[in-house]
Coordinates of C-alpha atoms in Angstrom, one line a residue:
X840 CA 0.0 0.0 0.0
X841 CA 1.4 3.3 -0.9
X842 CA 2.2 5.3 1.8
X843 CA 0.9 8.6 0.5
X844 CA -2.7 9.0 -1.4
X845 CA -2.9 8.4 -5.0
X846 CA -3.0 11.6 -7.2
X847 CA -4.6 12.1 -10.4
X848 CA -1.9 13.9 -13.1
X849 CA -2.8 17.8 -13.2
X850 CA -4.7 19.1 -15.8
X851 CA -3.8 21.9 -17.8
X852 CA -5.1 25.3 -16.7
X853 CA -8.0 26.9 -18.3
X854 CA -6.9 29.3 -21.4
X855 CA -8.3 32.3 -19.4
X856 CA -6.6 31.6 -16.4
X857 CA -3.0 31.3 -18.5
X858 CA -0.8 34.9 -18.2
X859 CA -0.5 35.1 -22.4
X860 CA 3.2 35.4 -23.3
X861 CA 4.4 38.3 -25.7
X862 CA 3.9 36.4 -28.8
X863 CA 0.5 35.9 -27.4
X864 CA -0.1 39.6 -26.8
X865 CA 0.9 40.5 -30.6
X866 CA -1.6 38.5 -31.8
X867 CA -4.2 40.6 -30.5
X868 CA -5.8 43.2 -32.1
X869 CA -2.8 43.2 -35.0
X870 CA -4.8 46.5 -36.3
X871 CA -2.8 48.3 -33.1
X872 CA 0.5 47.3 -34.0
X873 CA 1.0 49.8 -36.9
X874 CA -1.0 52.5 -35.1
X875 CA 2.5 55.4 -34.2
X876 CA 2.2 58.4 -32.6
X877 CA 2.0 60.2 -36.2
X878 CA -1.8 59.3 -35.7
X879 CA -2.0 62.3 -33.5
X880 CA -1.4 64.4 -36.6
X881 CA -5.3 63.6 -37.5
X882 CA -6.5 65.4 -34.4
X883 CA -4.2 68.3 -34.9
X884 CA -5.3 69.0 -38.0
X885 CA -9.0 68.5 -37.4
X886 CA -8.7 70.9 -34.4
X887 CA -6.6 73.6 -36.2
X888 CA -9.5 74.1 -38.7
X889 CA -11.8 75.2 -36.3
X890 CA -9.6 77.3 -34.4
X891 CA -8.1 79.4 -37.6
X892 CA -11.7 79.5 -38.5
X893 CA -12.5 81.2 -35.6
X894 CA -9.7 83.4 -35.8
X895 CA -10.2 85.1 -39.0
X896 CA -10.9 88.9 -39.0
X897 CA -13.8 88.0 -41.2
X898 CA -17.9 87.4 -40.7
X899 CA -19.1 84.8 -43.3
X900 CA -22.5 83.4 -41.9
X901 CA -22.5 79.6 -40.4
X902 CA -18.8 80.0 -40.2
X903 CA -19.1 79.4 -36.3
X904 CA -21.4 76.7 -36.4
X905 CA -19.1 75.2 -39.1
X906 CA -16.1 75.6 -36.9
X907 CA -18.1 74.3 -33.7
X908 CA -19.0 71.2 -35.4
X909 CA -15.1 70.7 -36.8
X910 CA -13.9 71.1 -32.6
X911 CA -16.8 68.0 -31.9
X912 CA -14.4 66.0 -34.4
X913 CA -11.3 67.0 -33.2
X914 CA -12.5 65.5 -29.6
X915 CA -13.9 62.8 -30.7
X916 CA -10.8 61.9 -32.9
X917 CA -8.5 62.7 -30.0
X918 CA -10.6 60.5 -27.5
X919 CA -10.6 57.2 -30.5
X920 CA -6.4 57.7 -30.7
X921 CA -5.8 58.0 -27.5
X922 CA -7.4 54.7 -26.8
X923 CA -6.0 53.1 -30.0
X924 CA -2.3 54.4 -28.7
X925 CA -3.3 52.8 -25.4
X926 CA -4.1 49.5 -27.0
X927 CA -0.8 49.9 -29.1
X928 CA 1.3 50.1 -26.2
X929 CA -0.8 47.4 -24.4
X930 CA -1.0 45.0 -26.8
X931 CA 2.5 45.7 -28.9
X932 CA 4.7 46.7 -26.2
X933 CA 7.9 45.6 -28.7
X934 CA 6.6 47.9 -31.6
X935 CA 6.3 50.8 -29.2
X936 CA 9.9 50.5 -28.1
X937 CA 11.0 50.1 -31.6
X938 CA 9.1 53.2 -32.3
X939 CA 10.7 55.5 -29.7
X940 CA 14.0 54.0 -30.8
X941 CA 13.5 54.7 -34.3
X942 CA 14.7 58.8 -35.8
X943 CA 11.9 58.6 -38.1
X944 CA 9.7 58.0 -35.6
X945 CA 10.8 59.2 -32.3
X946 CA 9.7 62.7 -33.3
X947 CA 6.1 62.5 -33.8
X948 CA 5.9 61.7 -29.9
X949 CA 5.9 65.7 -30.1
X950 CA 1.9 65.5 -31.7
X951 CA 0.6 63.9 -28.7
X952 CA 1.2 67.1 -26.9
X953 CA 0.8 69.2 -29.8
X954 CA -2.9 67.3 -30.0
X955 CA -4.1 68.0 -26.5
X956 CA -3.4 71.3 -26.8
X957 CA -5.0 72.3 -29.8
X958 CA -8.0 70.6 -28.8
X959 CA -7.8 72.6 -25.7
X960 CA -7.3 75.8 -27.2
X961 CA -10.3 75.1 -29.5
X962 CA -12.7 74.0 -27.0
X963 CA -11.9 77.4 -25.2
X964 CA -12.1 79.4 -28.5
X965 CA -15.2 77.2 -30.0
X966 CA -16.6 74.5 -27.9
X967 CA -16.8 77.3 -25.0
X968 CA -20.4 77.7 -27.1
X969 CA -21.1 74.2 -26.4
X970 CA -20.5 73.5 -23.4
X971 CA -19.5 76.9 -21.1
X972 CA -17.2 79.1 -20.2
X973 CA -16.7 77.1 -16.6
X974 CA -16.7 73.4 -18.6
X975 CA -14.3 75.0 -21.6
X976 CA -11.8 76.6 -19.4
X977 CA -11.6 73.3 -17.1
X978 CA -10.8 71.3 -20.0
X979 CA -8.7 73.4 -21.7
X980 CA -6.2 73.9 -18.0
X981 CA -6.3 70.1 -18.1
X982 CA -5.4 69.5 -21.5
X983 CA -3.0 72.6 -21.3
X984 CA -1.0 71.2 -18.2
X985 CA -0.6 68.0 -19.8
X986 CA 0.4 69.3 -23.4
X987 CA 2.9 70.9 -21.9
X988 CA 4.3 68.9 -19.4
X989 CA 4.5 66.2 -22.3
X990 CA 5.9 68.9 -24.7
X991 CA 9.0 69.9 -22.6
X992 CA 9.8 65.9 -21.8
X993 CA 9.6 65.4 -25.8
X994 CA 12.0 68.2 -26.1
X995 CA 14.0 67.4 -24.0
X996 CA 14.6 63.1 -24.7
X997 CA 14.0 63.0 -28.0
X998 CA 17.0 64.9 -28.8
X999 CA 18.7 62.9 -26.2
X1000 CA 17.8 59.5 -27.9
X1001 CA 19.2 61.6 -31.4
X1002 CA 22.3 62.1 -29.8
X1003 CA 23.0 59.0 -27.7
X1004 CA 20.6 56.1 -28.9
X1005 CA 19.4 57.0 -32.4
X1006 CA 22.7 58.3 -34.5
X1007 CA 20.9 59.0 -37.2
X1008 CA 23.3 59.7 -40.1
X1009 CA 24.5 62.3 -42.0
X1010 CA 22.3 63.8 -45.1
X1011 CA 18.9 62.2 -43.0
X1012 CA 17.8 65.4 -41.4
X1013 CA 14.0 65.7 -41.9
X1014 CA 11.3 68.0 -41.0
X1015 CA 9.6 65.6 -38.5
X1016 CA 12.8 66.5 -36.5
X1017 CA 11.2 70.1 -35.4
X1018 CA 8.1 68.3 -34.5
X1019 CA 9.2 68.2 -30.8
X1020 CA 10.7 71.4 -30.5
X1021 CA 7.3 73.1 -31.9
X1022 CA 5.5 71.6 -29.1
X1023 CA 6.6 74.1 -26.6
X1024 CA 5.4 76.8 -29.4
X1025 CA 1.9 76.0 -29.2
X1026 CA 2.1 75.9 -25.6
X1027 CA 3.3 79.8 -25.8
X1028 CA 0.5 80.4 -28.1
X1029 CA -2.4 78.8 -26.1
X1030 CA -1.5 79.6 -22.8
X1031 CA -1.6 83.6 -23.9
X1032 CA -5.7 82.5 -23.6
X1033 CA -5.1 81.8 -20.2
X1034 CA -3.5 84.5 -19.0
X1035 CA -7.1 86.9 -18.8
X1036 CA -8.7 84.0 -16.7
X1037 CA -5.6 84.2 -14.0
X1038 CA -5.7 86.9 -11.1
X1039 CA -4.3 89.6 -11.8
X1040 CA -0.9 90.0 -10.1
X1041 CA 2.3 87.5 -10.0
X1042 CA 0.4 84.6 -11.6
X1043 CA -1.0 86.4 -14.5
X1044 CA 2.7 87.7 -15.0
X1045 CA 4.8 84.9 -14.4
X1046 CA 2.3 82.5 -17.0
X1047 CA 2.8 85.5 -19.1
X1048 CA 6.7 85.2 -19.6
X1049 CA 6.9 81.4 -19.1
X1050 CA 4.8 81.7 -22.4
X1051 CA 7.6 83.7 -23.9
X1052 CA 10.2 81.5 -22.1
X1053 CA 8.9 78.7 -24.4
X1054 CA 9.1 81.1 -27.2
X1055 CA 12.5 81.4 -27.0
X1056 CA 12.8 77.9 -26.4
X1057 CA 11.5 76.9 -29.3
X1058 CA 12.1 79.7 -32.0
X1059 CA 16.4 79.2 -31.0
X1060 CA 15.7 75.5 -31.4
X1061 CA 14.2 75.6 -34.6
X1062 CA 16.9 77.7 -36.1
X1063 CA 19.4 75.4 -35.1
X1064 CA 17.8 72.0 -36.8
X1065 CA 16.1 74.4 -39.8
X1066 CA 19.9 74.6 -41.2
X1067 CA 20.3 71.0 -41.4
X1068 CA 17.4 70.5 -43.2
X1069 CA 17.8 73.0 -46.0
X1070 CA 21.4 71.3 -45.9
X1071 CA 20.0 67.6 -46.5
X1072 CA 17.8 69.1 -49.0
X1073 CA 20.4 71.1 -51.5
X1074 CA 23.5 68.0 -50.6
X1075 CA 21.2 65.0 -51.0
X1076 CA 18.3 66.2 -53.1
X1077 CA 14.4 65.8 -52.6
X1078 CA 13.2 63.9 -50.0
X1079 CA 11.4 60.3 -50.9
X1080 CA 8.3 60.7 -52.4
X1081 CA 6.4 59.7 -49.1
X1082 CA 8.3 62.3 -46.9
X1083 CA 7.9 64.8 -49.3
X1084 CA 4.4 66.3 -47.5
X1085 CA 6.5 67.2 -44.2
X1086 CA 8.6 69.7 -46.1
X1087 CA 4.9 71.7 -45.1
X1088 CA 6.1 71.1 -41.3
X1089 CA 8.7 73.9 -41.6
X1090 CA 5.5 76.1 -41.7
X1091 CA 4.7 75.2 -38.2
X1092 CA 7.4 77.0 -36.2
X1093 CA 6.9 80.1 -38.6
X1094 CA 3.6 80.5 -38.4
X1095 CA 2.8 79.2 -34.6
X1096 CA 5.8 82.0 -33.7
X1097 CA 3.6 84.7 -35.3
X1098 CA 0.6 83.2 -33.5
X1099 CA 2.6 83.1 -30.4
X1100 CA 3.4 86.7 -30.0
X1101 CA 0.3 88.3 -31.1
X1102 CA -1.7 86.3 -28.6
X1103 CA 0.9 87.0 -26.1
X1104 CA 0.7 90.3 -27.4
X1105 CA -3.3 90.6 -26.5
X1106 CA -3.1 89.3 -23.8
X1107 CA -0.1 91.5 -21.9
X1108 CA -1.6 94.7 -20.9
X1109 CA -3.3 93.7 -17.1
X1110 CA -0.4 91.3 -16.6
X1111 CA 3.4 93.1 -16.9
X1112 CA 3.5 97.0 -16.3
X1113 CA 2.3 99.5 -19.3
X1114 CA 6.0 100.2 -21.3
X1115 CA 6.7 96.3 -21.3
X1116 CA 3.0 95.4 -23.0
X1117 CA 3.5 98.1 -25.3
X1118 CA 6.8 96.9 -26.4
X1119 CA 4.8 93.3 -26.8
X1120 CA 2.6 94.5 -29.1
X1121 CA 5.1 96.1 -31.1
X1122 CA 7.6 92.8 -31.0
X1123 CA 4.5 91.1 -32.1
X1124 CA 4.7 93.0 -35.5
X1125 CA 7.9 93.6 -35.9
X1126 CA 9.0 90.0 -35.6
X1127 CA 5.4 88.5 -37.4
X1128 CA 5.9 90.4 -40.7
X1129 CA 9.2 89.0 -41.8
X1130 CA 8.6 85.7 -40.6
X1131 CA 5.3 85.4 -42.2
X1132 CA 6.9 86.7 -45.2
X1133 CA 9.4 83.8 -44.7
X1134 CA 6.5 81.4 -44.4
X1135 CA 5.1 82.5 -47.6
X1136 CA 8.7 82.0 -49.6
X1137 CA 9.1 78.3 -47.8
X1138 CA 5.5 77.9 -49.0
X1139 CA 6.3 78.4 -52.3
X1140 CA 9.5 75.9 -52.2
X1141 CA 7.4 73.3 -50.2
X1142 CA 4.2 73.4 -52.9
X1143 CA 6.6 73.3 -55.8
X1144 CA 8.4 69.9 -54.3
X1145 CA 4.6 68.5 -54.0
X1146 CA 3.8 69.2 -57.2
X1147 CA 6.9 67.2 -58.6
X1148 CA 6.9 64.7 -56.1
X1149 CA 2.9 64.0 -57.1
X1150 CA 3.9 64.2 -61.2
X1151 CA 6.4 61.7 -59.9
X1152 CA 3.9 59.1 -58.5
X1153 CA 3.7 60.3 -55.2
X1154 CA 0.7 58.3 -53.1
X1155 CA -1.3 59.0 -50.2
X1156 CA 0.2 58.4 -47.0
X1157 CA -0.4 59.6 -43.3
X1158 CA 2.4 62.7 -44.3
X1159 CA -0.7 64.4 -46.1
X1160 CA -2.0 65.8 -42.9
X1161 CA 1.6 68.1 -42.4
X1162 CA -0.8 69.5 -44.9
X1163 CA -3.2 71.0 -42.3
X1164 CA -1.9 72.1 -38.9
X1165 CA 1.0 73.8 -40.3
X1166 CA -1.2 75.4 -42.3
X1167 CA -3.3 76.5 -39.8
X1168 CA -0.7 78.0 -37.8
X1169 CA -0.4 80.3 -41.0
X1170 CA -4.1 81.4 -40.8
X1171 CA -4.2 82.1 -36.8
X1172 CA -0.2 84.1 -37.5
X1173 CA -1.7 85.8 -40.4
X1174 CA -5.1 86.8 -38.7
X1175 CA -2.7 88.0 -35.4
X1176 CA -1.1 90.3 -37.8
X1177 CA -4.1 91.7 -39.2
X1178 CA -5.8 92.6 -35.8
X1179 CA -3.0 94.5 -34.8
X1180 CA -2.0 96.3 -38.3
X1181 CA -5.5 96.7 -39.8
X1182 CA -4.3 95.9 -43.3
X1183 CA -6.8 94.1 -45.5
X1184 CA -4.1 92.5 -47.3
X1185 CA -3.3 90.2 -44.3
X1186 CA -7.1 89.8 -44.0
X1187 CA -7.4 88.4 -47.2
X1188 CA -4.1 86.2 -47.0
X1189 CA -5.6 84.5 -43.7
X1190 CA -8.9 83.7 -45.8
X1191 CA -7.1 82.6 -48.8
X1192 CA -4.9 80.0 -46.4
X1193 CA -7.9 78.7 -44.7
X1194 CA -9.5 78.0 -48.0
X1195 CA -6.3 75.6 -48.2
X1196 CA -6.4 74.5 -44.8
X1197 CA -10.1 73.3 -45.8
X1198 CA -9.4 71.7 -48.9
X1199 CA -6.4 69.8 -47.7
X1200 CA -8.1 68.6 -44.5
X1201 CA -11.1 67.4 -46.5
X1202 CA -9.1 65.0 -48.8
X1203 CA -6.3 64.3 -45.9
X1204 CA -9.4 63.3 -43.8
X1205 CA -11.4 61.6 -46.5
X1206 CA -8.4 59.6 -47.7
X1207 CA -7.9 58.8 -44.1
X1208 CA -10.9 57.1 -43.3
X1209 CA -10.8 55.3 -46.9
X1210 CA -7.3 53.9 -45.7
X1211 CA -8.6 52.6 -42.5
X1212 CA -11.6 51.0 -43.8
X1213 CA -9.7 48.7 -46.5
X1214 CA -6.5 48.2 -43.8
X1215 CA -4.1 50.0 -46.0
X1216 CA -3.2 52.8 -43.4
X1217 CA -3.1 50.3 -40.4
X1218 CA -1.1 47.3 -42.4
X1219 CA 2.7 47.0 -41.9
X1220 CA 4.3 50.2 -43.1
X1221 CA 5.8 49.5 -46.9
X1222 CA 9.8 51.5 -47.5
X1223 CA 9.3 55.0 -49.0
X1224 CA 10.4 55.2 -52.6
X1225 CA 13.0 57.2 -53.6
X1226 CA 12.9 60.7 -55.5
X1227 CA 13.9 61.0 -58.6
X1228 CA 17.1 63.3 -59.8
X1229 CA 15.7 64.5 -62.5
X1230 CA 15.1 68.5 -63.0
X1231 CA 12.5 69.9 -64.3

């Protein structure tokens, strides 16, 4: 007789009680895996229509309701990717890392900020007709605190990973390189909107100049990477078909400047003493003008490369939508400008770039949903082509 009980061999565990294994975790919901933080691009765009539209110095009838409608979307779209970028980093842990590892990736970390606060900005600006002044301004601290604070990390370690991790080499300098430093940009520009709803006194003030401290952060960072991309560009030629969109991303740092300091501009006088908001308001000229005439002359270059790169075969991708918020930053620089000159010419010039900041988010969006619907857009990413050396 055996001297301890008999015991019946063990049965395998039930499949939902078994902790899945990474292969296990990449099968799921494969739709995630391809889903990168470039996705945020799609709610910067959508939420930069409404606010430009808001902004211009111009009264066309059902424009606000338009607009209003346009800031729904941009929520809406913001909520769905930051759930599918949840799920991505859930579900495809590996891909994630590889994505944060890779240069021509790593920078588009900068549009999840860049997304929260323009969808901020616009519900204060827009959705404040929806919902409140009290619900608007809530949402728009929340979603400014946390654009930030995620703006000034991206800043920082993405440059770091560039230097130390990523190595990228020489003649690869791209646009989606100033993609981080911009973020502190729109921070300057959409905190100015905060300022009025602080006390008046130290906190109104120091907001104030931290705006312009990110400013300066940004505008000196931009001119240092700006170089290297002109470089790549007249050493190495046009950039891959694909890529060739982003060359519209230059355009954000111009024209979100010009925003920046005509906002900041507004919203001085109650928060630094009487000679220093005058001087604002006359920086805020004085430095918009010649950048937005810079803006204009990149413009040009950038709509010129399109035009060949799309003679040349050039396909849609998810780079279409550095179509839009660069755009955009245009129209709200432009419409700055005009408040505080009173020209019509700048008047017209913000109309006639949200008339393109429509058009392109229409088929950038349209396209969009077209590619996610047949699994082209969320399908493993396929090598961009390569430009063609031919002049023309």
């Amino acid at each position: 007789m055996a001297i301890f009980p008999q015991t019946r061999t063990a049965e395998p565990l039930p499949v939902i009680a078994r902790v899945p294994h990474r292969t296990d975790r990449a099968r799921r919901l494969p739709s995630l895996r391809h889903i990168g933080p470039n996705w945020y691009a799609s709610v910067m765009g959508t939420a930069i229509v409404a606010s430009a539209g808001a902004a211009l110095p111009v009264d066309v009838p059902g424009l606000r309701g338009a607009c209003t409608v346009v800031w729904a979307l941009s929520a809406v779209l913001l909520a769905t990717v930051l759930a599918a970028r949840a799920g991505h980093w859930l579900h495809h842990r590996d891909q994630a890392r590889a994505h944060l590892l890779d240069p021509a990736v790593a920078p588009f970390y900068g549009c999840l900020a860049m997304a929260l606060l323009a969808v901020g900005g616009a519900t204060l600006t827009v959705g404040v007709d929806v919902v409140g002044v009290q619900a608007a301004l809530a949402v728009d601290v929340v979603l400014f605190v946390a654009g930030t604070a995620l703006g000034l990390v991206a800043a920082v370690v993405v440059p770091y990973l560039m230097v130390v991790r990523h190595r990228p080499a020489p003649g690869t300098a791209s646009p989606v390189w100033l993609l981080p430093l911009v973020a502190p940009m729109v921070s300057a520009s959409q905190g100015a909107l905060l300022v009025p709803h602080l006390a008046a006194g130290q906190a109104r003030e120091a907001l104030l100049l931290a705006c312009y401290a990110m400013f300066g952060l940004s505008l000196l960072a931009t001119l240092v990477v700006l170089p290297l991309v002109f470089a790549r560009l007249v050493h190495h030629g046009p950039l891959p078909l694909a890529l060739t969109p982003t060359l519209f991303l230059v355009l954000g740092p111009l024209g979100q400047s010009t925003t920046a300091v005509n906002q900041l501009a507004d919203a001085a006088p109650g928060a630094v003493a009487a000679p220093y908001a005058s001087a604002f308001g006359a920086f805020a000229v004085l430095y918009g003008v010649p950048v937005m005439g810079f803006a204009l002359l990149w413009l040009a270059l950038a709509s010129a490369m399109v035009i060949r790169a799309t003679r040349d075969g050039m396909g849609f991708a998810m780079t279409w939508w550095a179509f839009t918020f660069p755009v955009g930053t245009c129209v709200t620089g432009a419409a700055g400008l005009a408040r505080h000159t009173g020209l019509d010419a700048l008047t017209w010039l913000a109309v006639a770039l949200h008339v393109f900041l429509v058009a392109a988010w229409a088929v950038a969006g349209s396209r969009t949903v077209r590619g996610v619907v047949s699994g082209a857009l969320t399908a493993a990413p396929v090598p961009p082509a390569a430009a063609t050396a031919r002049t023309r």
